[in-house]
Amino acid sequence: MVGRGAWFRPLALAAFLAAWLTQGLVLTVPVLAIAPSGSFVQVLGSPAIYAVIGGAAVRVDSCAPLGGCAGLQRIASLAGYAKVPANGSFVRIQNGPAAGFIGVLIGGSVIHVDSCVPLNGCAGLVGLDSGGAAAYLAAHLTPANGSFVRVADGPEAGLFARAAGGDLIGLTDCAPLAGCPGAVALDAGGFADFSQLHPTPADGTLLLGLPSQTTWLVLAGQREPAAPNPAAVSVNDASLTSIPVASSGGTGTTTETPRTAPRRRRHRRLRVKVALAWEWNLRRTQLQRLELGRHSRHVRISVACRGQGCPQGTRSAGAHKLARLQRALDGRVYHAGDRLTITLSARGFDRERVEVVIRDGRIPKIRLL
């Protein structure tokens, strides 16, 4: 099979044999060659197929909505491929309930894009099937700490922000941050949507104010001084004013926001358990069931909603018509950014309210009001 004087290195021989056994449109590429964005690759001996997006191999659940994964290349391994696509890569979901969804990669997370116009038309956009997209989004909910973003249009055009604890903290000065290198452009609508869903950094986030070199710990939407920690995300000092300083307990230190006197409780608490069962897929979230635990026969519940997926008006019912309200709400579909306010009231009891924030690709967030 090999002529006189011909010779092969072991790696070249393996590639040759793989090519000889391969048929059709399936090609073999060198182990360390990274296929360009939009290509499809498959590791020899494995059924898994991957779409190449910004230097990373993202697993595909179905090739049907992706043109059959034409030009599929067989490779020896995924060595050399990044774990997440490069910042600024664009993805579009090709099928399913979220078909047409376009997102930009920022710190490994896919941030929804409202308009490609200010983003150079989302050049280099790569299609991905709904199953593959859902799996990737579920594993990368928020941008990696330290990622920079620049708003490309709208009233806040030119604003820089930095990811910290799942939030994008608006920056007032990039000078202390080496000019905010590698900032990814994001359209105004996409930035507003993300900021609405993530209004404050997650509890436990550490921030380093510059140039003061002051470290802060974020808890319950407020910040308090903390010991220096290399894990802290650097932001400029002035940007921290968007996060109020927490009271220091008995020292007499006040917060940066006006304090209100605690409300005097005149009645008993209702103490009614509200159970909400959800099913979600990217920006589409469905309420499967709403149930009330043991409650007074005088209790009244009302559900108000703000957002594009909300029905008109406020729905309310007393205990005797609760079943009707439940039927009206069961199965209702909401969208990321919608906010539900559930109010429970009864004579002789304090009114209790909770807010439900519908989020992108994960369980809704609930907080007491």
C-alpha atoms as a printed R data frame, in Angstrom:
    type eleno elety resid chain resno       x      y      z
1   ATOM     1    CA   MET     A     1   0.000  0.000  0.000
2   ATOM     2    CA   VAL     A     2   2.995  2.273  0.604
3   ATOM     3    CA   GLY     A     3   5.527  2.523 -2.217
4   ATOM     4    CA   ARG     A     4   9.246  2.092 -1.878
5   ATOM     5    CA   GLY     A     5  10.893  4.988 -0.088
6   ATOM     6    CA   ALA     A     6   7.575  6.410  1.166
7   ATOM     7    CA   TRP     A     7   7.141  6.949  4.909
8   ATOM     8    CA   PHE     A     8   4.532  8.328  7.347
9   ATOM     9    CA   ARG     A     9   4.759  9.849 10.767
10  ATOM    10    CA   PRO     A    10   2.388  8.086 13.233
11  ATOM    11    CA   LEU     A    11   0.032 11.071 13.372
12  ATOM    12    CA   ALA     A    12  -0.083 11.427  9.594
13  ATOM    13    CA   LEU     A    13  -0.719  7.696  9.210
14  ATOM    14    CA   ALA     A    14  -3.669  7.874 11.631
15  ATOM    15    CA   ALA     A    15  -5.122 10.794  9.688
16  ATOM    16    CA   PHE     A    16  -4.646  8.945  6.391
17  ATOM    17    CA   LEU     A    17  -6.399  5.807  7.617
18  ATOM    18    CA   ALA     A    18  -9.268  7.856  9.069
19  ATOM    19    CA   ALA     A    19  -9.696  9.618  5.713
20  ATOM    20    CA   TRP     A    20  -9.587  6.296  3.833
21  ATOM    21    CA   LEU     A    21 -12.397  4.894  6.023
22  ATOM    22    CA   THR     A    22 -14.529  8.035  5.739
23  ATOM    23    CA   GLN     A    23 -17.138  8.521  3.005
24  ATOM    24    CA   GLY     A    24 -19.378 11.293  1.663
25  ATOM    25    CA   LEU     A    25 -19.003 14.851  2.974
26  ATOM    26    CA   VAL     A    26 -17.214 13.807  6.153
27  ATOM    27    CA   LEU     A    27 -13.647 15.133  6.196
28  ATOM    28    CA   THR     A    28 -10.679 14.639  8.513
29  ATOM    29    CA   VAL     A    29  -8.667 17.579  9.833
30  ATOM    30    CA   PRO     A    30  -5.471 17.659 11.909
31  ATOM    31    CA   VAL     A    31  -5.897 17.221 15.657
32  ATOM    32    CA   LEU     A    32  -4.982 20.765 16.609
33  ATOM    33    CA   ALA     A    33  -6.731 22.570 13.724
34  ATOM    34    CA   ILE     A    34  -9.655 24.678 15.001
35  ATOM    35    CA   ALA     A    35 -12.499 24.702 12.510
36  ATOM    36    CA   PRO     A    36 -14.003 28.117 11.659
37  ATOM    37    CA   SER     A    37 -17.276 29.325 13.185
38  ATOM    38    CA   GLY     A    38 -20.291 27.727 11.574
39  ATOM    39    CA   SER     A    39 -18.527 24.407 10.983
40  ATOM    40    CA   PHE     A    40 -19.627 21.088 12.463
41  ATOM    41    CA   VAL     A    41 -17.241 18.580 14.020
42  ATOM    42    CA   GLN     A    42 -17.454 15.078 15.455
43  ATOM    43    CA   VAL     A    43 -14.847 13.243 17.474
44  ATOM    44    CA   LEU     A    44 -13.935  9.882 15.964
45  ATOM    45    CA   GLY     A    45 -15.692  7.071 17.805
46  ATOM    46    CA   SER     A    46 -18.268  9.355 19.421
47  ATOM    47    CA   PRO     A    47 -21.856 10.039 18.264
48  ATOM    48    CA   ALA     A    48 -21.814 13.616 19.603
49  ATOM    49    CA   ILE     A    49 -21.799 16.421 17.029
50  ATOM    50    CA   TYR     A    50 -20.684 19.970 17.812
51  ATOM    51    CA   ALA     A    51 -21.216 23.362 16.195
52  ATOM    52    CA   VAL     A    52 -18.127 25.534 16.205
53  ATOM    53    CA   ILE     A    53 -18.872 28.981 17.603
54  ATOM    54    CA   GLY     A    54 -16.101 31.462 18.261
55  ATOM    55    CA   GLY     A    55 -13.424 28.809 18.715
56  ATOM    56    CA   ALA     A    56 -15.543 26.619 21.012
57  ATOM    57    CA   ALA     A    57 -17.335 23.361 20.249
58  ATOM    58    CA   VAL     A    58 -20.983 23.573 21.393
59  ATOM    59    CA   ARG     A    59 -22.871 20.296 21.392
60  ATOM    60    CA   VAL     A    60 -25.765 19.934 18.937
61  ATOM    61    CA   ASP     A    61 -28.890 18.052 19.958
62  ATOM    62    CA   SER     A    62 -30.342 17.735 16.451
63  ATOM    63    CA   CYS     A    63 -28.904 18.447 13.002
64  ATOM    64    CA   ALA     A    64 -32.364 18.661 11.395
65  ATOM    65    CA   PRO     A    65 -32.797 22.442 11.834
66  ATOM    66    CA   LEU     A    66 -29.126 23.025 10.970
67  ATOM    67    CA   GLY     A    67 -29.135 21.917  7.365
68  ATOM    68    CA   GLY     A    68 -28.189 18.394  8.394
69  ATOM    69    CA   CYS     A    69 -24.844 19.646  9.781
70  ATOM    70    CA   ALA     A    70 -23.475 19.764  6.228
71  ATOM    71    CA   GLY     A    71 -19.714 19.512  5.843
72  ATOM    72    CA   LEU     A    72 -19.326 17.577  9.090
73  ATOM    73    CA   GLN     A    73 -15.634 17.097  9.910
74  ATOM    74    CA   ARG     A    74 -14.275 14.155 11.887
75  ATOM    75    CA   ILE     A    75 -11.492 15.055 14.317
76  ATOM    76    CA   ALA     A    76  -9.338 13.098 16.734
77  ATOM    77    CA   SER     A    77 -10.288 15.150 19.829
78  ATOM    78    CA   LEU     A    78 -11.553 18.531 21.013
79  ATOM    79    CA   ALA     A    79  -8.072 19.493 22.172
80  ATOM    80    CA   GLY     A    80  -7.438 23.135 21.387
81  ATOM    81    CA   TYR     A    81 -11.120 24.153 21.364
82  ATOM    82    CA   ALA     A    82 -12.173 26.757 23.956
83  ATOM    83    CA   LYS     A    83 -14.625 25.848 26.714
84  ATOM    84    CA   VAL     A    84 -16.879 28.806 25.790
85  ATOM    85    CA   PRO     A    85 -17.189 30.859 22.582
86  ATOM    86    CA   ALA     A    86 -15.144 34.021 22.238
87  ATOM    87    CA   ASN     A    87 -16.642 37.288 23.453
88  ATOM    88    CA   GLY     A    88 -18.651 39.014 20.751
89  ATOM    89    CA   SER     A    89 -19.711 35.813 18.953
90  ATOM    90    CA   PHE     A    90 -23.361 35.733 17.837
91  ATOM    91    CA   VAL     A    91 -25.799 32.813 18.070
92  ATOM    92    CA   ARG     A    92 -29.302 32.340 16.689
93  ATOM    93    CA   ILE     A    93 -31.731 29.609 17.795
94  ATOM    94    CA   GLN     A    94 -33.088 27.979 14.664
95  ATOM    95    CA   ASN     A    95 -36.172 26.114 15.900
96  ATOM    96    CA   GLY     A    96 -38.525 25.506 18.806
97  ATOM    97    CA   PRO     A    97 -40.429 28.068 20.947
98  ATOM    98    CA   ALA     A    98 -37.444 30.440 20.956
99  ATOM    99    CA   ALA     A    99 -36.803 30.261 17.195
100 ATOM   100    CA   GLY     A   100 -35.285 33.520 15.987
101 ATOM   101    CA   PHE     A   101 -33.688 34.342 19.336
102 ATOM   102    CA   ILE     A   102 -30.339 36.070 18.759
103 ATOM   103    CA   GLY     A   103 -27.740 36.463 21.472
104 ATOM   104    CA   VAL     A   104 -24.192 37.706 21.855
105 ATOM   105    CA   LEU     A   105 -21.569 35.862 23.887
106 ATOM   106    CA   ILE     A   106 -20.315 37.831 26.890
107 ATOM   107    CA   GLY     A   107 -18.159 36.032 29.418
108 ATOM   108    CA   GLY     A   108 -19.449 32.646 28.273
109 ATOM   109    CA   SER     A   109 -23.109 33.635 28.669
110 ATOM   110    CA   VAL     A   110 -25.532 34.329 25.822
111 ATOM   111    CA   ILE     A   111 -27.121 37.777 26.284
112 ATOM   112    CA   HIS     A   112 -30.276 38.463 24.272
113 ATOM   113    CA   VAL     A   113 -29.980 41.004 21.460
114 ATOM   114    CA   ASP     A   114 -33.016 43.128 20.598
115 ATOM   115    CA   SER     A   115 -31.518 44.644 17.440
116 ATOM   116    CA   CYS     A   116 -28.516 43.752 15.295
117 ATOM   117    CA   VAL     A   117 -28.476 47.161 13.600
118 ATOM   118    CA   PRO     A   118 -26.049 48.835 16.041
119 ATOM   119    CA   LEU     A   119 -23.987 45.627 16.253
120 ATOM   120    CA   ASN     A   120 -22.717 45.487 12.686
121 ATOM   121    CA   GLY     A   121 -25.627 43.274 11.709
122 ATOM   122    CA   CYS     A   122 -24.503 40.532 14.135
123 ATOM   123    CA   ALA     A   123 -21.808 39.532 11.649
124 ATOM   124    CA   GLY     A   124 -20.666 35.919 11.812
125 ATOM   125    CA   LEU     A   125 -23.905 34.730 13.399
126 ATOM   126    CA   VAL     A   126 -24.038 30.932 13.868
127 ATOM   127    CA   GLY     A   127 -27.266 28.908 14.048
128 ATOM   128    CA   LEU     A   128 -27.846 26.413 16.852
129 ATOM   129    CA   ASP     A   129 -30.714 23.999 17.446
130 ATOM   130    CA   SER     A   130 -33.105 24.545 20.364
131 ATOM   131    CA   GLY     A   131 -31.935 21.491 22.321
132 ATOM   132    CA   GLY     A   132 -28.270 22.380 22.057
133 ATOM   133    CA   ALA     A   133 -29.001 26.024 22.875
134 ATOM   134    CA   ALA     A   134 -31.091 25.157 25.931
135 ATOM   135    CA   ALA     A   135 -28.352 22.916 27.333
136 ATOM   136    CA   TYR     A   136 -25.668 25.548 26.792
137 ATOM   137    CA   LEU     A   137 -27.720 28.417 28.231
138 ATOM   138    CA   ALA     A   138 -28.659 26.384 31.308
139 ATOM   139    CA   ALA     A   139 -24.957 25.774 31.999
140 ATOM   140    CA   HIS     A   140 -23.925 29.416 31.487
141 ATOM   141    CA   LEU     A   141 -26.609 31.579 33.087
142 ATOM   142    CA   THR     A   142 -24.617 34.764 33.706
143 ATOM   143    CA   PRO     A   143 -21.426 36.334 32.316
144 ATOM   144    CA   ALA     A   144 -18.126 35.507 33.957
145 ATOM   145    CA   ASN     A   145 -17.042 38.077 36.526
146 ATOM   146    CA   GLY     A   146 -14.891 40.833 35.070
147 ATOM   147    CA   SER     A   147 -16.341 40.848 31.544
148 ATOM   148    CA   PHE     A   148 -16.747 44.329 30.041
149 ATOM   149    CA   VAL     A   149 -19.744 45.551 28.005
150 ATOM   150    CA   ARG     A   150 -20.310 48.740 26.007
151 ATOM   151    CA   VAL     A   151 -23.817 49.975 25.150
152 ATOM   152    CA   ALA     A   152 -23.826 50.616 21.402
153 ATOM   153    CA   ASP     A   153 -26.900 52.822 20.945
154 ATOM   154    CA   GLY     A   154 -29.780 54.618 22.638
155 ATOM   155    CA   PRO     A   155 -29.683 57.235 25.434
156 ATOM   156    CA   GLU     A   156 -26.861 55.359 27.206
157 ATOM   157    CA   ALA     A   157 -24.707 54.888 24.098
158 ATOM   158    CA   GLY     A   158 -21.063 54.696 25.102
159 ATOM   159    CA   LEU     A   159 -21.792 53.496 28.640
160 ATOM   160    CA   PHE     A   160 -19.396 50.811 29.858
161 ATOM   161    CA   ALA     A   161 -20.414 48.143 32.350
162 ATOM   162    CA   ARG     A   162 -18.670 45.240 34.063
163 ATOM   163    CA   ALA     A   163 -20.087 41.837 34.998
164 ATOM   164    CA   ALA     A   164 -20.052 41.026 38.708
165 ATOM   165    CA   GLY     A   165 -22.224 38.472 40.462
166 ATOM   166    CA   GLY     A   166 -24.572 38.136 37.490
167 ATOM   167    CA   ASP     A   167 -25.141 41.904 37.256
168 ATOM   168    CA   LEU     A   168 -23.782 44.446 34.761
169 ATOM   169    CA   ILE     A   169 -22.566 47.350 36.903
170 ATOM   170    CA   GLY     A   170 -22.540 50.636 34.986
171 ATOM   171    CA   LEU     A   171 -19.131 52.323 35.108
172 ATOM   172    CA   THR     A   172 -18.573 56.057 35.207
173 ATOM   173    CA   ASP     A   173 -14.843 55.914 34.443
174 ATOM   174    CA   CYS     A   174 -12.715 53.291 32.694
175 ATOM   175    CA   ALA     A   175  -9.400 54.975 33.500
176 ATOM   176    CA   PRO     A   176  -8.800 53.024 36.760
177 ATOM   177    CA   LEU     A   177  -9.682 49.822 34.855
178 ATOM   178    CA   ALA     A   178  -7.040 50.042 32.115
179 ATOM   179    CA   GLY     A   179  -9.629 51.431 29.702
180 ATOM   180    CA   CYS     A   180 -12.111 48.514 29.998
181 ATOM   181    CA   PRO     A   181 -10.278 46.270 27.494
182 ATOM   182    CA   GLY     A   182 -12.161 43.812 25.316
183 ATOM   183    CA   ALA     A   183 -15.582 45.382 25.941
184 ATOM   184    CA   VAL     A   184 -18.346 43.638 23.949
185 ATOM   185    CA   ALA     A   185 -20.873 45.857 22.185
186 ATOM   186    CA   LEU     A   186 -24.491 45.294 23.263
187 ATOM   187    CA   ASP     A   187 -27.580 47.038 21.928
188 ATOM   188    CA   ALA     A   188 -29.634 49.290 24.227
189 ATOM   189    CA   GLY     A   189 -32.628 46.932 24.298
190 ATOM   190    CA   GLY     A   190 -30.543 43.906 25.179
191 ATOM   191    CA   PHE     A   191 -28.727 45.830 27.916
192 ATOM   192    CA   ALA     A   192 -32.003 47.112 29.387
193 ATOM   193    CA   ASP     A   193 -33.564 43.633 29.362
194 ATOM   194    CA   PHE     A   194 -30.586 42.070 31.089
195 ATOM   195    CA   SER     A   195 -30.366 44.861 33.676
196 ATOM   196    CA   GLN     A   196 -34.049 44.475 34.510
197 ATOM   197    CA   LEU     A   197 -33.610 40.762 35.114
198 ATOM   198    CA   HIS     A   198 -30.409 41.239 37.130
199 ATOM   199    CA   PRO     A   199 -30.803 44.509 39.063
200 ATOM   200    CA   THR     A   200 -28.119 43.818 41.705
201 ATOM   201    CA   PRO     A   201 -25.119 41.510 42.108
202 ATOM   202    CA   ALA     A   202 -25.787 38.157 43.737
203 ATOM   203    CA   ASP     A   203 -25.274 37.758 47.463
204 ATOM   204    CA   GLY     A   204 -21.624 37.119 48.281
205 ATOM   205    CA   THR     A   205 -20.239 39.125 45.353
206 ATOM   206    CA   LEU     A   206 -16.994 40.907 46.201
207 ATOM   207    CA   LEU     A   207 -16.216 44.278 44.619
208 ATOM   208    CA   LEU     A   208 -13.008 46.305 44.694
209 ATOM   209    CA   GLY     A   209 -13.449 50.062 44.362
210 ATOM   210    CA   LEU     A   210 -10.702 51.860 42.451
211 ATOM   211    CA   PRO     A   211  -8.640 53.876 43.001
212 ATOM   212    CA   SER     A   212  -9.569 53.732 46.710
213 ATOM   213    CA   GLN     A   213  -8.664 50.005 46.944
214 ATOM   214    CA   THR     A   214 -11.735 49.451 49.172
215 ATOM   215    CA   THR     A   215 -13.271 45.974 49.149
216 ATOM   216    CA   TRP     A   216 -17.022 45.498 49.515
217 ATOM   217    CA   LEU     A   217 -19.277 42.484 50.064
218 ATOM   218    CA   VAL     A   218 -22.762 42.532 48.490
219 ATOM   219    CA   LEU     A   219 -25.646 41.095 50.520
220 ATOM   220    CA   ALA     A   220 -29.368 41.603 49.855
221 ATOM   221    CA   GLY     A   221 -28.705 44.354 47.327
222 ATOM   222    CA   GLN     A   222 -26.497 46.367 49.694
223 ATOM   223    CA   ARG     A   223 -22.738 46.514 50.265
224 ATOM   224    CA   GLU     A   224 -20.653 46.423 53.369
225 ATOM   225    CA   PRO     A   225 -16.875 46.721 53.941
226 ATOM   226    CA   ALA     A   226 -14.926 43.491 53.596
227 ATOM   227    CA   ALA     A   227 -11.370 42.255 53.907
228 ATOM   228    CA   PRO     A   228  -9.195 42.433 50.772
229 ATOM   229    CA   ASN     A   229  -9.754 39.442 48.507
230 ATOM   230    CA   PRO     A   230  -8.136 38.655 45.136
231 ATOM   231    CA   ALA     A   231 -11.505 37.361 43.896
232 ATOM   232    CA   ALA     A   232 -13.069 40.850 44.119
233 ATOM   233    CA   VAL     A   233 -14.178 42.391 40.807
234 ATOM   234    CA   SER     A   234 -12.652 45.817 40.213
235 ATOM   235    CA   VAL     A   235 -14.953 48.750 39.406
236 ATOM   236    CA   ASN     A   236 -14.405 52.469 39.708
237 ATOM   237    CA   ASP     A   237 -15.412 54.009 43.047
238 ATOM   238    CA   ALA     A   238 -18.150 56.278 41.679
239 ATOM   239    CA   SER     A   239 -19.992 53.354 40.084
240 ATOM   240    CA   LEU     A   240 -20.543 51.831 43.534
241 ATOM   241    CA   THR     A   241 -23.023 54.548 44.477
242 ATOM   242    CA   SER     A   242 -25.675 52.512 42.635
243 ATOM   243    CA   ILE     A   243 -25.436 49.952 45.459
244 ATOM   244    CA   PRO     A   244 -26.456 51.397 48.855
245 ATOM   245    CA   VAL     A   245 -24.196 50.927 51.861
246 ATOM   246    CA   ALA     A   246 -25.720 48.639 54.487
247 ATOM   247    CA   SER     A   247 -26.203 49.766 58.057
248 ATOM   248    CA   SER     A   248 -23.337 48.700 60.289
249 ATOM   249    CA   GLY     A   249 -25.650 47.611 63.097
250 ATOM   250    CA   GLY     A   250 -25.213 49.468 66.419
251 ATOM   251    CA   THR     A   251 -22.475 51.832 65.349
252 ATOM   252    CA   GLY     A   252 -24.859 54.552 64.227
253 ATOM   253    CA   THR     A   253 -23.650 54.519 60.613
254 ATOM   254    CA   THR     A   254 -26.464 55.433 58.221
255 ATOM   255    CA   THR     A   255 -27.194 54.135 54.742
256 ATOM   256    CA   GLU     A   256 -26.784 56.151 51.575
257 ATOM   257    CA   THR     A   257 -30.522 55.878 50.869
258 ATOM   258    CA   PRO     A   258 -33.265 57.443 53.045
259 ATOM   259    CA   ARG     A   259 -34.370 55.216 55.867
260 ATOM   260    CA   THR     A   260 -38.027 54.808 56.673
261 ATOM   261    CA   ALA     A   261 -39.434 54.024 60.079
262 ATOM   262    CA   PRO     A   262 -40.497 50.381 60.400
263 ATOM   263    CA   ARG     A   263 -44.186 49.895 59.793
264 ATOM   264    CA   ARG     A   264 -46.110 49.289 62.951
265 ATOM   265    CA   ARG     A   265 -47.852 45.942 62.781
266 ATOM   266    CA   ARG     A   266 -51.504 46.293 63.685
267 ATOM   267    CA   HIS     A   267 -52.788 42.857 62.769
268 ATOM   268    CA   ARG     A   268 -51.719 39.264 62.644
269 ATOM   269    CA   ARG     A   269 -49.758 37.730 59.796
270 ATOM   270    CA   LEU     A   270 -51.654 35.580 57.325
271 ATOM   271    CA   ARG     A   271 -48.914 32.941 57.098
272 ATOM   272    CA   VAL     A   272 -50.389 31.351 53.971
273 ATOM   273    CA   LYS     A   273 -48.116 29.112 51.930
274 ATOM   274    CA   VAL     A   274 -48.173 29.901 48.198
275 ATOM   275    CA   ALA     A   275 -46.803 27.175 45.915
276 ATOM   276    CA   LEU     A   276 -45.966 27.947 42.277
277 ATOM   277    CA   ALA     A   277 -44.918 25.227 39.830
278 ATOM   278    CA   TRP     A   278 -43.100 26.363 36.683
279 ATOM   279    CA   GLU     A   279 -41.806 25.020 33.401
280 ATOM   280    CA   TRP     A   280 -39.359 27.180 31.485
281 ATOM   281    CA   ASN     A   281 -37.515 27.151 28.179
282 ATOM   282    CA   LEU     A   282 -35.233 30.118 27.474
283 ATOM   283    CA   ARG     A   283 -37.324 33.332 27.494
284 ATOM   284    CA   ARG     A   284 -40.645 31.443 27.674
285 ATOM   285    CA   THR     A   285 -41.918 30.415 31.141
286 ATOM   286    CA   GLN     A   286 -45.209 28.636 31.826
287 ATOM   287    CA   LEU     A   287 -47.048 28.609 35.147
288 ATOM   288    CA   GLN     A   288 -48.090 25.001 35.646
289 ATOM   289    CA   ARG     A   289 -49.936 25.362 38.926
290 ATOM   290    CA   LEU     A   290 -50.702 27.863 41.711
291 ATOM   291    CA   GLU     A   291 -51.774 26.494 45.073
292 ATOM   292    CA   LEU     A   292 -52.580 28.071 48.434
293 ATOM   293    CA   GLY     A   293 -51.903 26.238 51.664
294 ATOM   294    CA   ARG     A   294 -54.199 26.333 54.655
295 ATOM   295    CA   HIS     A   295 -55.877 29.751 54.850
296 ATOM   296    CA   SER     A   296 -58.729 31.752 56.360
297 ATOM   297    CA   ARG     A   297 -62.073 31.516 54.563
298 ATOM   298    CA   HIS     A   298 -61.958 35.314 54.324
299 ATOM   299    CA   VAL     A   299 -58.669 35.400 52.432
300 ATOM   300    CA   ARG     A   300 -58.535 37.170 49.098
301 ATOM   301    CA   ILE     A   301 -55.827 36.783 46.473
302 ATOM   302    CA   SER     A   302 -55.026 39.095 43.573
303 ATOM   303    CA   VAL     A   303 -52.475 38.682 40.808
304 ATOM   304    CA   ALA     A   304 -51.208 41.679 38.841
305 ATOM   305    CA   CYS     A   305 -48.670 41.477 36.033
306 ATOM   306    CA   ARG     A   306 -46.439 43.912 34.153
307 ATOM   307    CA   GLY     A   307 -44.697 42.966 30.911
308 ATOM   308    CA   GLN     A   308 -45.192 41.770 27.340
309 ATOM   309    CA   GLY     A   309 -46.478 38.328 28.319
310 ATOM   310    CA   CYS     A   310 -49.072 39.614 30.785
311 ATOM   311    CA   PRO     A   311 -52.858 39.505 30.446
312 ATOM   312    CA   GLN     A   312 -54.747 42.764 30.752
313 ATOM   313    CA   GLY     A   313 -55.930 43.861 34.166
314 ATOM   314    CA   THR     A   314 -55.571 42.331 37.619
315 ATOM   315    CA   ARG     A   315 -57.151 38.989 38.471
316 ATOM   316    CA   SER     A   316 -58.516 38.539 41.991
317 ATOM   317    CA   ALA     A   317 -60.786 36.155 43.860
318 ATOM   318    CA   GLY     A   318 -62.007 35.313 47.322
319 ATOM   319    CA   ALA     A   319 -61.580 31.871 48.854
320 ATOM   320    CA   HIS     A   320 -64.895 30.654 47.397
321 ATOM   321    CA   LYS     A   321 -63.795 31.499 43.838
322 ATOM   322    CA   LEU     A   322 -60.160 30.485 44.202
323 ATOM   323    CA   ALA     A   323 -60.579 27.439 41.942
324 ATOM   324    CA   ARG     A   324 -61.753 29.679 39.101
325 ATOM   325    CA   LEU     A   325 -58.706 31.922 39.482
326 ATOM   326    CA   GLN     A   326 -56.418 28.914 39.523
327 ATOM   327    CA   ARG     A   327 -57.892 27.614 36.273
328 ATOM   328    CA   ALA     A   328 -57.407 31.028 34.668
329 ATOM   329    CA   LEU     A   329 -53.723 31.129 35.667
330 ATOM   330    CA   ASP     A   330 -52.733 27.493 35.131
331 ATOM   331    CA   GLY     A   331 -50.814 27.062 31.906
332 ATOM   332    CA   ARG     A   332 -50.346 30.791 31.280
333 ATOM   333    CA   VAL     A   333 -47.120 31.633 29.439
334 ATOM   334    CA   TYR     A   334 -44.910 34.536 30.531
335 ATOM   335    CA   HIS     A   335 -41.762 36.029 29.052
336 ATOM   336    CA   ALA     A   336 -38.434 37.044 30.523
337 ATOM   337    CA   GLY     A   337 -38.818 40.425 32.203
338 ATOM   338    CA   ASP     A   338 -42.484 39.997 33.183
339 ATOM   339    CA   ARG     A   339 -43.225 40.759 36.842
340 ATOM   340    CA   LEU     A   340 -46.141 39.297 38.785
341 ATOM   341    CA   THR     A   341 -47.311 40.792 42.069
342 ATOM   342    CA   ILE     A   342 -49.317 38.371 44.222
343 ATOM   343    CA   THR     A   343 -51.249 39.959 47.100
344 ATOM   344    CA   LEU     A   344 -52.968 38.104 49.940
345 ATOM   345    CA   SER     A   345 -55.361 39.938 52.235
346 ATOM   346    CA   ALA     A   346 -58.014 39.206 54.845
347 ATOM   347    CA   ARG     A   347 -59.871 41.209 57.468
348 ATOM   348    CA   GLY     A   348 -57.897 41.358 60.706
349 ATOM   349    CA   PHE     A   349 -54.621 40.353 59.046
350 ATOM   350    CA   ASP     A   350 -51.753 42.289 57.546
351 ATOM   351    CA   ARG     A   351 -51.689 42.275 53.771
352 ATOM   352    CA   GLU     A   352 -48.802 40.266 52.330
353 ATOM   353    CA   ARG     A   353 -47.274 40.741 48.886
354 ATOM   354    CA   VAL     A   354 -44.661 38.916 46.844
355 ATOM   355    CA   GLU     A   355 -43.116 39.761 43.491
356 ATOM   356    CA   VAL     A   356 -42.285 37.076 40.941
357 ATOM   357    CA   VAL     A   357 -39.710 38.062 38.305
358 ATOM   358    CA   ILE     A   358 -39.708 35.885 35.175
359 ATOM   359    CA   ARG     A   359 -36.131 35.214 34.150
360 ATOM   360    CA   ASP     A   360 -34.347 34.065 31.011
361 ATOM   361    CA   GLY     A   361 -33.816 30.302 30.966
362 ATOM   362    CA   ARG     A   362 -34.162 29.626 34.698
363 ATOM   363    CA   ILE     A   363 -36.647 29.432 37.551
364 ATOM   364    CA   PRO     A   364 -38.440 32.725 38.347
365 ATOM   365    CA   LYS     A   365 -37.122 34.784 41.248
366 ATOM   366    CA   ILE     A   366 -39.481 35.492 44.191
367 ATOM   367    CA   ARG     A   367 -39.091 38.207 46.814
368 ATOM   368    CA   LEU     A   368 -41.282 39.598 49.581
369 ATOM   369    CA   LEU     A   369 -42.465 43.189 49.207
